[in-house]
XYZ file of C-alpha atoms in Angstrom:
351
model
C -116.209 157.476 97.861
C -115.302 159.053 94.349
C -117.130 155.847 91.838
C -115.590 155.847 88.749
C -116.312 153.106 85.706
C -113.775 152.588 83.023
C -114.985 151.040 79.606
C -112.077 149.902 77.840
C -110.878 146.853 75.796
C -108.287 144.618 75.062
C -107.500 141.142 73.215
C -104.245 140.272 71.269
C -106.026 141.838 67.267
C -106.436 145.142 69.405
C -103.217 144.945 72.032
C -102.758 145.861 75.545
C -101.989 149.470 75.342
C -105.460 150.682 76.208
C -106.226 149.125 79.321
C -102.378 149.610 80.452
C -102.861 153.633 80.099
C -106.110 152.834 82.212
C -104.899 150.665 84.471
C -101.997 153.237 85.156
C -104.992 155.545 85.233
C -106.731 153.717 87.587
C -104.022 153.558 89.880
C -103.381 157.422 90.051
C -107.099 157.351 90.937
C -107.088 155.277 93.714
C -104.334 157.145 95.357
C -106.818 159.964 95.779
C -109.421 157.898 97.282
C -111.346 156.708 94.102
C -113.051 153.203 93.989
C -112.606 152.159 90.338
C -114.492 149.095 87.867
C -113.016 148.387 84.265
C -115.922 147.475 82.016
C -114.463 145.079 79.353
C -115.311 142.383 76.734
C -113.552 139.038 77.810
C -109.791 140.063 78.522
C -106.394 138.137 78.740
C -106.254 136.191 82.033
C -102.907 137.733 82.829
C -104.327 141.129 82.450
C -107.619 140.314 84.461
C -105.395 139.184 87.129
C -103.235 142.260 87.164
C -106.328 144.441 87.163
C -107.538 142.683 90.215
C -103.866 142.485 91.960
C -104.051 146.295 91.750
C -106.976 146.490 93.191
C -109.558 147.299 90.913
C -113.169 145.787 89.994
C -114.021 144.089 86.607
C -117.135 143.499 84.849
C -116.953 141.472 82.093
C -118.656 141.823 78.805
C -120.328 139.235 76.192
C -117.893 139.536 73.460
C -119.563 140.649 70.291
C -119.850 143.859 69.987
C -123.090 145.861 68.645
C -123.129 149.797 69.604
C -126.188 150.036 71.364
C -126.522 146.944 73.196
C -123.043 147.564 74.258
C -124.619 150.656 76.046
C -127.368 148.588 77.205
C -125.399 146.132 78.801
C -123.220 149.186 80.516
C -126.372 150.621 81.755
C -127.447 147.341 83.765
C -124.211 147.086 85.136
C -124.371 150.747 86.122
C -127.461 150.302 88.003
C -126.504 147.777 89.674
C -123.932 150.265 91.540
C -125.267 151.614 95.119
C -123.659 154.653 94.724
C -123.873 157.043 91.594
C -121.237 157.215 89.402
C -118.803 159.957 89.425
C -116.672 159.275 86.369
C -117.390 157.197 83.176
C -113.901 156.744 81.521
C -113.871 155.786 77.639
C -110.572 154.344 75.781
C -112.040 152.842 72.949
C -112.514 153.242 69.093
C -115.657 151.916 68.371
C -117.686 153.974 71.002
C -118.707 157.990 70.132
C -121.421 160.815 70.948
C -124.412 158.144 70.108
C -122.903 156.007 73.002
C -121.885 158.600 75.062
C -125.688 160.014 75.032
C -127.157 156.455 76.219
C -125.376 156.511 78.897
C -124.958 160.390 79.880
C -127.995 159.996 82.080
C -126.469 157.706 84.466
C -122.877 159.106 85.370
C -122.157 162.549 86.520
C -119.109 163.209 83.999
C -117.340 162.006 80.914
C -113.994 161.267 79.876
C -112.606 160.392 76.418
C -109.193 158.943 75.852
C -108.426 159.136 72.192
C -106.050 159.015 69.441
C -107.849 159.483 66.396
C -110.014 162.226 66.244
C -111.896 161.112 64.001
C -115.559 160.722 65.431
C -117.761 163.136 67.609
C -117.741 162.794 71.166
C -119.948 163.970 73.999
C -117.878 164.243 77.343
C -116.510 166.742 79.828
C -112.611 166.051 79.561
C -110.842 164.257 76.468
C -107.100 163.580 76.374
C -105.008 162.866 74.112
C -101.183 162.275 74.707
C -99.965 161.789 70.905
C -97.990 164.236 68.882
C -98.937 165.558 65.541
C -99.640 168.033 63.348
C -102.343 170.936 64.426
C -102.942 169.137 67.628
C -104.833 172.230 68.981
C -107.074 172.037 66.557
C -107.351 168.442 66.206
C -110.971 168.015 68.268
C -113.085 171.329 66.955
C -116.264 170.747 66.095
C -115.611 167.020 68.248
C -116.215 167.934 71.104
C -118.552 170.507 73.094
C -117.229 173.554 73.552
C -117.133 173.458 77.507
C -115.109 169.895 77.356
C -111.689 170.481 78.832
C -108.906 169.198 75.862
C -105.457 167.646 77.417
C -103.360 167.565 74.182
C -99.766 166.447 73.535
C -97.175 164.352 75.009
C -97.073 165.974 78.343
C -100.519 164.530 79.440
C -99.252 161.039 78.542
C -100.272 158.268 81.237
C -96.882 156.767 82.277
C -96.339 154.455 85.727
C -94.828 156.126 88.918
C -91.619 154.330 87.886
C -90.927 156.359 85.081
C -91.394 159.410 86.822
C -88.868 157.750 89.446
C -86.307 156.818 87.302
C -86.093 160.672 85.832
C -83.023 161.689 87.618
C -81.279 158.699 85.487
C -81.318 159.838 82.368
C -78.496 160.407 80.493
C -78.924 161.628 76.603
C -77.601 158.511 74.585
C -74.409 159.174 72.870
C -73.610 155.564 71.551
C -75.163 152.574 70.121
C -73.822 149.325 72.171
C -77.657 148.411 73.462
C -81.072 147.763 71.593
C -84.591 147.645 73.035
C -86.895 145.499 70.810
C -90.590 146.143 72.112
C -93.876 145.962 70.388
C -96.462 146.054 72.815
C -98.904 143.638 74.992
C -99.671 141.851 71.643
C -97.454 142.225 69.156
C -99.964 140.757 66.419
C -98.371 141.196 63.219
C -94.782 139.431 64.616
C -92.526 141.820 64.327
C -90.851 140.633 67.179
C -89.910 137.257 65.524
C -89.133 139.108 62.524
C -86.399 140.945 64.321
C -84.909 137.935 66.313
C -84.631 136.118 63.019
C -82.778 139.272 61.419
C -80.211 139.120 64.788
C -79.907 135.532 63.721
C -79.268 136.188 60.127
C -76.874 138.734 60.918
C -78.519 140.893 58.858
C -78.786 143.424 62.243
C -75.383 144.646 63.535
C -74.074 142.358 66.627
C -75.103 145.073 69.229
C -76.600 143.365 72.636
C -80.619 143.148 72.202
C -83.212 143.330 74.903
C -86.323 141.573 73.683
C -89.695 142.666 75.778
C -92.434 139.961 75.020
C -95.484 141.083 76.358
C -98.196 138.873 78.535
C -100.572 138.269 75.474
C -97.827 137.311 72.593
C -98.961 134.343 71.134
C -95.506 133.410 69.711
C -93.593 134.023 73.289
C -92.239 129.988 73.584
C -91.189 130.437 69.692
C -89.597 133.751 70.636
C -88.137 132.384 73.442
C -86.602 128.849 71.499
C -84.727 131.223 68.629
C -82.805 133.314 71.377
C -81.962 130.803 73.700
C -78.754 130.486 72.028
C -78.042 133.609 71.450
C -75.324 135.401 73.990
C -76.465 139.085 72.694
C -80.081 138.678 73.556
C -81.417 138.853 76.508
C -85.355 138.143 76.463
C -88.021 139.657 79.217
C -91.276 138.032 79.127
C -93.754 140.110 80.343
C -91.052 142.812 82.123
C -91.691 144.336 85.089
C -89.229 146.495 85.298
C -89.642 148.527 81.806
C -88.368 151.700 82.753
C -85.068 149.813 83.712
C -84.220 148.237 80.535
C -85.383 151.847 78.690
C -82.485 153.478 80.503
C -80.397 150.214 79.534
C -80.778 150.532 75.796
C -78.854 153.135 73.456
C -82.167 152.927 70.956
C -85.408 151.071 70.664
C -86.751 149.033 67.609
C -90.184 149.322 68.416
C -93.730 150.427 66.892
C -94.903 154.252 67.492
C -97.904 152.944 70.480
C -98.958 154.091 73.666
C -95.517 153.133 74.837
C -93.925 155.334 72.570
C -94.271 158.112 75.561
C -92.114 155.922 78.305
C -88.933 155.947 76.338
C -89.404 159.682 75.204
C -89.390 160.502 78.924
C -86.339 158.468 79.884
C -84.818 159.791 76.274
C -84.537 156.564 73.991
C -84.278 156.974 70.529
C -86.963 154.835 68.296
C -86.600 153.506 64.629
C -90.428 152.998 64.587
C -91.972 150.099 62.429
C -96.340 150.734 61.875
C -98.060 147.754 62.880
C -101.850 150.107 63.258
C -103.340 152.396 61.404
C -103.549 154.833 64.481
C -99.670 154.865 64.974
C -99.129 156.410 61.242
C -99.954 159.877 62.158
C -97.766 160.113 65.211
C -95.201 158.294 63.181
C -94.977 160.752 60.442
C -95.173 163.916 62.896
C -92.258 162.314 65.200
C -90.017 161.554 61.548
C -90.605 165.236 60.701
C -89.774 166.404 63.855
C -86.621 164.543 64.082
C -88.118 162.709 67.166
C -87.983 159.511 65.908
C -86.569 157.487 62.609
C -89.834 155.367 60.888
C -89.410 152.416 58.849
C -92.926 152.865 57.438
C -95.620 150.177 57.514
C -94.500 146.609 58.751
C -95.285 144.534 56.051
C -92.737 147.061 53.707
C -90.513 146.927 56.073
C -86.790 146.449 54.646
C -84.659 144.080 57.100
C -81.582 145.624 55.487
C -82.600 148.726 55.281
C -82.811 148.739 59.089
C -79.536 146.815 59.491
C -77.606 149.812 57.534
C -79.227 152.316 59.185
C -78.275 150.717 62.867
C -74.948 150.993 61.935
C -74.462 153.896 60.287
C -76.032 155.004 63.881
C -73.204 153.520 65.456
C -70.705 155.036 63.176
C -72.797 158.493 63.952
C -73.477 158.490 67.390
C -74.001 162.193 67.261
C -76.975 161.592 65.262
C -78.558 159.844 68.368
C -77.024 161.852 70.789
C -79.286 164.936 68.755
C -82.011 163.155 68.987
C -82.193 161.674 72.285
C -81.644 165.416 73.584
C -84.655 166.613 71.554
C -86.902 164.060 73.112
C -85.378 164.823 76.621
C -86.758 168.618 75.280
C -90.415 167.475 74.327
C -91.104 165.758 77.883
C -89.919 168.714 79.440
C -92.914 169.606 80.653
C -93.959 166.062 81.659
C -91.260 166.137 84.036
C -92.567 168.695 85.480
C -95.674 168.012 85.794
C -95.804 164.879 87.337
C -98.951 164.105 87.943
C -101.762 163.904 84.504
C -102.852 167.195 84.150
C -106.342 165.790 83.712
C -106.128 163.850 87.078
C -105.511 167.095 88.956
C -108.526 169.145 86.595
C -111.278 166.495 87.975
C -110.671 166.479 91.603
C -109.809 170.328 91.681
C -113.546 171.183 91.074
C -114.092 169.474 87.675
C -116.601 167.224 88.875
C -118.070 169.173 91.481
């Protein structure tokens, strides 16, 4: 059977978007025959149940983190593996080339999923599904020269649902619907910050979807200030994401990993920065007219974002633009289908 290890973590400082993309990962793995372990310091329960519901291992971590006893503690897990390991998968910041190198010995091939580009890497395939600026050249001189680069949107790691739900979409050409989504975490609150806004009034009456993901630590608050509220309808911990996408007319959301499953179904984003690794995508999807950005969340105008909604919904051709340019950009997504990078390592990549 094809072994493959996944180190990647997740906590409500850091989100849920990294072990999402590998748990969708890990899925498209198993359905060619791969046996796959997640390697993670300590982890929300509800994701360590959903890891294990889909049928994947986990090996849990001491929490602190320290580089090379990380690797160290990685290595005695690996050994402990009859079979040798086919695939080490990487989505996470802290680890580079000095980590890779420890533990290069003991797996047959590497794979980096980044955002950054900011550190040296040692590993045979390295994706990364963002969109900015120079993206070809974003990784020379990171990477060795025979590592196989997946760059751009169209490698982004979306759920078979998405892909499903294609046929659906319709370019948006109104603005009756809002999704408000902020990830797993949502650490900074900018979900509360926009409920209270609806509540206010200082946001235009339009009807509001509210996605509150499993590790929110304010979901009961959330939930008490839009119980009363007809035009809000709140979705703790959704299951059915690709539904309410194809709901909305826009999104009020920040510019994550998730950024990629409403550009494929063709929902507009007024993007708020909650990370320092969303403000380069951010920027590139403003200039592009892919997206509208608020800028960081703590300057974040409430009334700003109130006129602009409506002068959206007195403009609908404004979104209607826009929606059909991100419809363009996943073009070749749609196509595809499947990751590109899933198809280059079991068509003779890690032979």
């Amino acid at each position: 059977m094809f072994e493959v290890v996944i180190r990647v973590d997740a906590s409500e400082q850091i989100g849920l978007g990294h072990i999402m993309r590998c748990l969708t990962l890990a899925d498209m793995l198993k359905q060619r025959g791969a046996s796959t372990t997640f390697i993670s310091r300590p982890l929300p329960q509800a994701i360590y149940v959903q890891i294990k519901k889909h049928g994947h291992k986990i090996r849990i971590l001491r929490d602190k983190f320290i580089l090379l006893e990380d690797a160290d503690a990685v290595i005695q897990i690996l050994h402990s593996f009859e079979a040798v390991i086919d695939l080490l998968i990487i989505d996470q910041y802290e680890l580079d080339y000095v980590w890779e190198r420890c533990i290069r010995p003991y797996v047959k091939h590497i794979a980096v999923i980044d955002d950054l580009a900011n550190r040296r890497h040692d590993c045979d395939f390295l994706l990364d599904q963002n969109f900015v600026e120079n993206m070809e050249g974003r990784y020379n001189k990171l990477v060795p020269p025979e590592c196989q680069l997946f760059l751009g949107p169209k490698n982004a790691l979306l759920r078979q649902e998405f892909y499903t739900n294609i046929e659906k979409v319709q370019p948006r050409n109104k603005v009756d619907s809002a999704l408000v989504s902020f990830g797993g975490s949502d650490p900074t609150g900018e979900t509360m910050k926009i409920v209270r806004a609806i509540r206010k009034g200082i946001l235009p009456k339009l009807h509001y979807s509210i996605v509150i993901g499993g590790a929110n630590a304010r979901a009961k608050e959330i939930e008490d200030q839009c119980r009363q509220l007809k035009n809000i309808s709140v979705h703790l911990n959704a299951q059915n994401m690709s539904e309410l996408i194809l709901e909305s007319d826009i999104c009020i959301g920040s510019p994550g990993i998730s950024t990629w499953e409403r550009c494929i179904l063709g929902l507009p984003s007024i993007h708020i920065i909650v990370a320092d690794n969303q403000l380069e995508t951010a920027f590139a999807l403003e200039k592009a007219g892919l997206a509208w950005n608020m800028g960081w969340h703590n300057d974040v105008n409430l009334d700003e974002l109130g006129r602009l909604i409506t002068s959206l919904q007195q403009h609908p051709e404004h979104v209607e633009k826009m929606s059909r340019r991100i419809i363009d950009l996943m073009e070749s997504a749609v196509i595809c289908k499947v990751n590109p990078m899933i198809d280059a390592i079991f068509e003779g990549g890690t032979s």
